[in-house]
Coordinates of C-alpha atoms in Angstrom, one line a residue:
M180 CA 29.1 -33.4 -21.9
R181 CA 30.7 -31.1 -24.4
A182 CA 28.6 -29.1 -26.9
V183 CA 29.1 -26.3 -29.4
V184 CA 27.0 -23.5 -28.0
V185 CA 26.0 -20.2 -29.5
E186 CA 25.3 -17.7 -26.6
T187 CA 24.4 -14.8 -28.9
P188 CA 24.1 -14.7 -32.7
G189 CA 26.9 -13.5 -34.9
G190 CA 30.0 -14.7 -36.7
L191 CA 32.0 -17.9 -36.4
D192 CA 33.6 -16.5 -33.2
R193 CA 30.2 -17.1 -31.5
L194 CA 30.8 -20.9 -31.6
Q195 CA 31.9 -21.9 -28.2
L196 CA 32.8 -25.4 -26.8
K197 CA 31.2 -25.7 -23.4
D198 CA 30.1 -28.2 -20.8
V199 CA 26.3 -28.6 -20.7
P200 CA 24.0 -31.1 -19.0
E201 CA 23.7 -34.5 -20.6
P202 CA 20.1 -35.0 -21.9
L203 CA 17.7 -37.6 -20.6
P204 CA 14.9 -39.0 -22.7
G205 CA 11.2 -38.5 -21.9
P206 CA 8.3 -40.4 -23.5
G207 CA 8.8 -40.9 -27.2
E208 CA 12.4 -39.7 -27.1
V209 CA 15.9 -41.3 -27.4
V210 CA 19.4 -40.1 -26.7
I211 CA 22.0 -40.7 -29.4
E212 CA 25.8 -40.7 -28.9
V213 CA 26.9 -38.5 -31.7
Y214 CA 29.6 -39.8 -34.0
F215 CA 29.0 -37.3 -36.9
A216 CA 26.9 -34.2 -37.4
A217 CA 26.3 -32.2 -40.6
C218 CA 26.1 -28.4 -41.0
N219 CA 23.0 -27.2 -42.7
W220 CA 22.0 -23.8 -44.0
S221 CA 19.6 -23.5 -41.2
D222 CA 22.5 -24.0 -38.7
I223 CA 24.3 -21.1 -40.3
Q224 CA 21.1 -18.9 -40.2
R225 CA 20.6 -19.7 -36.5
R226 CA 24.2 -18.9 -35.7
E227 CA 23.9 -15.6 -37.6
G228 CA 20.6 -14.8 -36.0
V229 CA 18.6 -14.6 -39.3
Y230 CA 16.6 -17.8 -39.1
P231 CA 13.0 -17.1 -40.1
T232 CA 11.6 -18.7 -36.9
P233 CA 12.6 -17.1 -33.6
V234 CA 15.5 -18.9 -31.8
T235 CA 16.0 -18.9 -28.1
Y236 CA 19.7 -18.4 -27.2
P237 CA 21.9 -19.9 -25.9
T238 CA 21.4 -22.8 -28.4
V239 CA 23.3 -25.8 -29.6
L240 CA 23.3 -26.2 -33.4
G241 CA 23.3 -29.3 -35.5
L242 CA 20.1 -30.3 -37.4
E243 CA 21.1 -33.8 -38.5
L244 CA 23.5 -36.4 -37.1
S245 CA 24.4 -40.0 -36.9
G246 CA 25.6 -42.3 -34.1
R247 CA 24.3 -45.0 -31.7
V248 CA 21.3 -45.0 -29.5
V249 CA 22.4 -45.0 -25.8
R250 CA 19.1 -44.3 -24.0
V251 CA 15.5 -45.0 -24.9
G252 CA 12.5 -43.2 -23.3
P253 CA 9.2 -44.7 -22.4
T254 CA 6.7 -45.6 -25.2
V255 CA 9.5 -45.9 -27.8
R256 CA 9.1 -48.9 -30.0
G257 CA 11.5 -50.3 -32.6
L258 CA 14.7 -48.7 -31.3
K259 CA 17.1 -50.1 -28.7
Q260 CA 20.4 -49.3 -27.1
G261 CA 23.3 -49.8 -29.6
D262 CA 21.3 -49.2 -32.8
R263 CA 23.2 -47.5 -35.6
V264 CA 21.1 -44.5 -36.6
A265 CA 20.8 -41.2 -38.4
A266 CA 18.5 -38.5 -37.1
I267 CA 17.0 -35.1 -37.7
T268 CA 16.5 -33.1 -34.5
G269 CA 13.1 -32.0 -35.7
P270 CA 11.2 -29.6 -33.4
Y271 CA 14.2 -29.4 -31.1
M272 CA 15.9 -27.6 -34.1
G273 CA 19.4 -28.5 -33.1
G274 CA 21.5 -30.3 -30.6
G275 CA 23.7 -32.4 -33.0
F276 CA 26.9 -30.5 -32.3
A277 CA 27.3 -32.2 -29.0
E278 CA 28.5 -35.5 -27.6
Y279 CA 24.9 -36.7 -26.9
C280 CA 21.7 -35.5 -28.5
L281 CA 18.0 -35.8 -27.6
V282 CA 15.8 -36.7 -30.5
G283 CA 12.1 -37.6 -31.0
A284 CA 11.9 -41.3 -32.0
G285 CA 9.9 -40.5 -35.1
Y286 CA 12.9 -38.6 -36.5
V287 CA 15.3 -41.5 -36.0
I288 CA 16.4 -43.6 -39.0
K289 CA 17.9 -47.1 -38.4
L290 CA 20.8 -47.4 -40.8
P291 CA 21.4 -50.5 -42.9
D292 CA 24.8 -52.2 -42.6
D293 CA 25.9 -50.8 -46.0
V294 CA 25.3 -47.2 -45.0
P295 CA 28.3 -45.8 -43.1
L296 CA 27.7 -43.6 -40.1
M297 CA 29.6 -40.7 -41.7
L298 CA 27.2 -40.9 -44.7
G299 CA 24.3 -41.2 -42.3
S300 CA 24.8 -37.7 -41.0
A301 CA 24.7 -36.1 -44.4
F302 CA 21.6 -37.6 -46.2
P303 CA 18.4 -37.3 -44.0
V304 CA 17.4 -33.6 -44.5
A305 CA 18.3 -33.3 -48.2
T306 CA 17.0 -36.7 -49.4
L307 CA 13.8 -36.7 -47.4
T308 CA 13.1 -33.0 -48.4
S309 CA 13.5 -34.0 -52.0
Y310 CA 11.5 -37.2 -51.7
H311 CA 8.5 -35.4 -50.1
L312 CA 8.7 -32.5 -52.6
L313 CA 8.2 -35.0 -55.4
Y314 CA 6.0 -37.5 -53.8
S315 CA 4.0 -35.8 -51.1
A316 CA 3.7 -32.1 -52.1
H317 CA 3.6 -33.2 -55.7
R318 CA 2.8 -36.5 -57.6
I319 CA 5.7 -36.9 -59.9
R320 CA 5.0 -38.6 -63.3
K321 CA 7.1 -40.0 -66.1
R322 CA 8.2 -37.4 -68.7
E323 CA 7.2 -34.4 -66.6
N324 CA 9.4 -31.4 -67.1
I325 CA 10.9 -30.1 -63.8
L326 CA 12.8 -26.9 -63.3
I327 CA 15.0 -26.8 -60.1
H328 CA 16.5 -23.5 -59.0
A329 CA 19.9 -23.7 -57.3
I330 CA 20.2 -27.2 -58.7
G331 CA 23.9 -27.4 -57.7
G332 CA 23.0 -27.4 -53.9
A333 CA 22.4 -30.5 -51.8
V334 CA 18.6 -30.5 -52.2
G335 CA 18.9 -29.7 -55.9
L336 CA 21.3 -32.6 -56.5
M337 CA 19.0 -35.0 -54.6
L338 CA 16.0 -33.7 -56.5
T339 CA 17.7 -34.3 -59.8
Q340 CA 18.5 -37.9 -59.0
L341 CA 15.1 -38.8 -57.6
A342 CA 13.3 -37.1 -60.5
R343 CA 15.4 -38.8 -63.1
N344 CA 14.9 -42.1 -61.3
A345 CA 11.1 -41.5 -61.7
G346 CA 11.5 -40.8 -65.4
A347 CA 11.1 -37.0 -65.4
R348 CA 13.1 -34.6 -67.4
V349 CA 15.2 -32.1 -65.4
M350 CA 16.6 -28.7 -66.1
G351 CA 18.1 -26.3 -63.5
T352 CA 19.5 -22.9 -62.8
V353 CA 22.7 -21.9 -61.0
G354 CA 24.3 -18.7 -60.0
S355 CA 27.6 -19.1 -61.6
T356 CA 29.4 -21.2 -64.3
G357 CA 30.5 -24.6 -63.1
K358 CA 27.9 -25.1 -60.4
G359 CA 25.7 -27.3 -62.6
A360 CA 28.4 -29.9 -63.5
R361 CA 27.4 -32.5 -61.0
A362 CA 23.7 -32.0 -61.8
L363 CA 24.5 -32.8 -65.4
A364 CA 26.4 -35.9 -64.3
Y365 CA 23.3 -37.0 -62.3
G366 CA 21.0 -36.7 -65.4
A367 CA 19.9 -33.1 -65.7
E368 CA 19.5 -32.2 -69.4
R369 CA 19.9 -28.4 -69.3
I370 CA 21.6 -26.0 -67.0
V371 CA 21.1 -22.2 -67.1
V372 CA 23.5 -19.7 -65.5
R373 CA 21.0 -17.1 -64.4
D374 CA 23.3 -14.1 -64.9
H375 CA 24.1 -15.1 -68.4
E376 CA 20.8 -16.5 -69.8
D377 CA 17.1 -16.0 -69.3
F378 CA 15.8 -19.1 -67.6
V379 CA 12.2 -18.5 -68.8
T380 CA 13.3 -18.5 -72.5
A381 CA 15.4 -21.6 -71.8
A382 CA 12.5 -23.4 -70.1
L383 CA 10.2 -22.8 -73.0
D384 CA 12.8 -24.0 -75.4
F385 CA 13.4 -27.0 -73.3
T386 CA 9.7 -28.0 -73.4
G387 CA 9.1 -27.1 -77.0
G388 CA 7.0 -24.1 -76.0
K389 CA 4.6 -25.9 -73.7
G390 CA 6.1 -24.8 -70.4
I391 CA 7.4 -26.5 -67.2
D392 CA 5.2 -28.8 -65.2
L393 CA 6.9 -28.2 -61.8
V394 CA 9.3 -25.5 -60.6
I395 CA 11.0 -26.1 -57.2
D396 CA 12.3 -22.7 -56.0
S397 CA 14.6 -22.1 -53.0
L398 CA 15.5 -18.5 -54.0
G399 CA 12.4 -16.4 -53.8
G400 CA 12.7 -12.8 -54.8
E401 CA 12.4 -12.0 -58.5
V402 CA 13.3 -15.6 -59.4
L403 CA 10.0 -16.8 -57.8
E404 CA 8.0 -14.2 -59.7
R405 CA 9.5 -15.1 -63.1
S406 CA 9.1 -18.8 -62.5
F407 CA 5.4 -18.5 -63.2
D408 CA 6.3 -17.3 -66.7
A409 CA 8.1 -20.6 -67.3
L410 CA 5.0 -22.7 -66.3
R411 CA 2.6 -24.5 -68.6
T412 CA -1.2 -24.0 -68.0
Y413 CA -2.0 -25.6 -64.7
G414 CA 1.7 -25.8 -63.8
H415 CA 2.9 -25.8 -60.2
V416 CA 5.5 -23.9 -58.2
I417 CA 6.7 -25.1 -54.8
N418 CA 8.7 -22.6 -52.8
I419 CA 11.1 -23.8 -50.2
G420 CA 13.2 -20.7 -49.3
E421 CA 14.1 -17.1 -50.0
A422 CA 17.9 -17.2 -50.4
A423 CA 17.6 -14.4 -53.0
G424 CA 15.2 -12.3 -50.9
Y425 CA 11.6 -12.2 -49.9
P426 CA 9.2 -12.0 -52.9
K427 CA 7.4 -8.7 -53.2
F428 CA 5.1 -9.2 -56.2
A429 CA 1.3 -9.6 -56.3
I430 CA 0.9 -13.4 -56.3
R431 CA -2.8 -13.7 -57.1
P432 CA -2.7 -12.1 -60.6
K433 CA 0.2 -14.3 -61.5
L434 CA -1.8 -17.4 -60.6
Y435 CA -4.6 -16.4 -62.9
E436 CA -2.4 -15.9 -66.0
R437 CA -2.4 -19.6 -66.8
S438 CA -4.4 -21.1 -63.9
T439 CA -1.1 -22.1 -62.1
S440 CA -0.6 -22.8 -58.4
L441 CA 1.9 -22.0 -55.7
A442 CA 2.6 -24.1 -52.6
G443 CA 5.0 -23.9 -49.7
F444 CA 6.8 -26.8 -48.2
E445 CA 8.0 -27.9 -44.7
L446 CA 9.6 -31.3 -44.2
H447 CA 8.0 -31.8 -40.8
H448 CA 4.6 -31.8 -42.3
A449 CA 5.4 -35.3 -43.7
E450 CA 4.7 -36.4 -40.1
P451 CA 7.9 -38.1 -38.9
G452 CA 7.2 -41.7 -37.8
S453 CA 4.1 -41.9 -39.9
T454 CA 3.5 -44.4 -42.8
R455 CA 4.2 -41.6 -45.2
W456 CA 7.5 -40.8 -43.5
R457 CA 8.6 -44.4 -43.4
R458 CA 7.7 -44.8 -47.0
G459 CA 10.1 -42.0 -47.9
V460 CA 12.9 -43.4 -45.6
R461 CA 12.5 -46.8 -47.3
H462 CA 12.6 -45.2 -50.8
V463 CA 15.8 -43.2 -50.3
L464 CA 17.6 -46.0 -48.4
E465 CA 16.8 -48.5 -51.1
A466 CA 18.0 -46.1 -53.7
M467 CA 21.2 -45.5 -51.9
S468 CA 21.8 -49.2 -51.4
A469 CA 21.1 -49.9 -55.1
G470 CA 23.5 -47.1 -56.2
C471 CA 20.7 -45.0 -57.7
L472 CA 21.1 -42.2 -55.2
E473 CA 24.5 -40.7 -54.5
V474 CA 25.0 -38.4 -51.5
P475 CA 27.3 -35.6 -52.7

């Protein structure tokens, strides 16, 4: 079969179309004929050689995909040949940029008839990350004030919609003018361009001086440090990345300023295939079918 292979990390010229062996499923695995595959930030990092976790090269990129099941391994239940599915490659960390992809059955999502295959390749990572940030790593409540950094990105836009659907108030930050337009259309009430305005001051104004209940930060660096200044007493920060650099501040003193808390987040800890995971899949698929969740 053909696959997009990265032999050694670097620029776009490192993407090579090659013939590789077709995968065969073992216990708990399925092989999917790939119709569509999405490009995630993690795919770019792995291609460039800057992914936080060590990558073994050569590698096939492609974290999420959609298509049809063509082979089912032993012990797999609930999936059969011909099923229309979306999938995250999970611990395999890639493989979607190929004609066929091996996936753990727990990471496979059967698609309703009203969800096109092309859309199926674009929603799993962003929507399920957003759902579990709000419902597993946190317990979202009505009228909570949530600050989302990089709100104009895929996860930011999904978080905005899911949080608004739950009755929360949302504000966000962006790096440049115009990036927050879609978030506003999805229900965000306030957008801050970080280079033009102090987001801490804006957050306190947004909450009438009380402070933010939950900050979701994918930037790290100085943005993560200053996010604690925007929190209410007992407020909570969840960090999901360091796009703006690795944070270099003393975290413990910050936590004690207002008895706040900091957590990390990894989607795979939602235990794909578990009851919790299936609950998230059902939530986002129902929201998409009802028109309450749009995939940008």
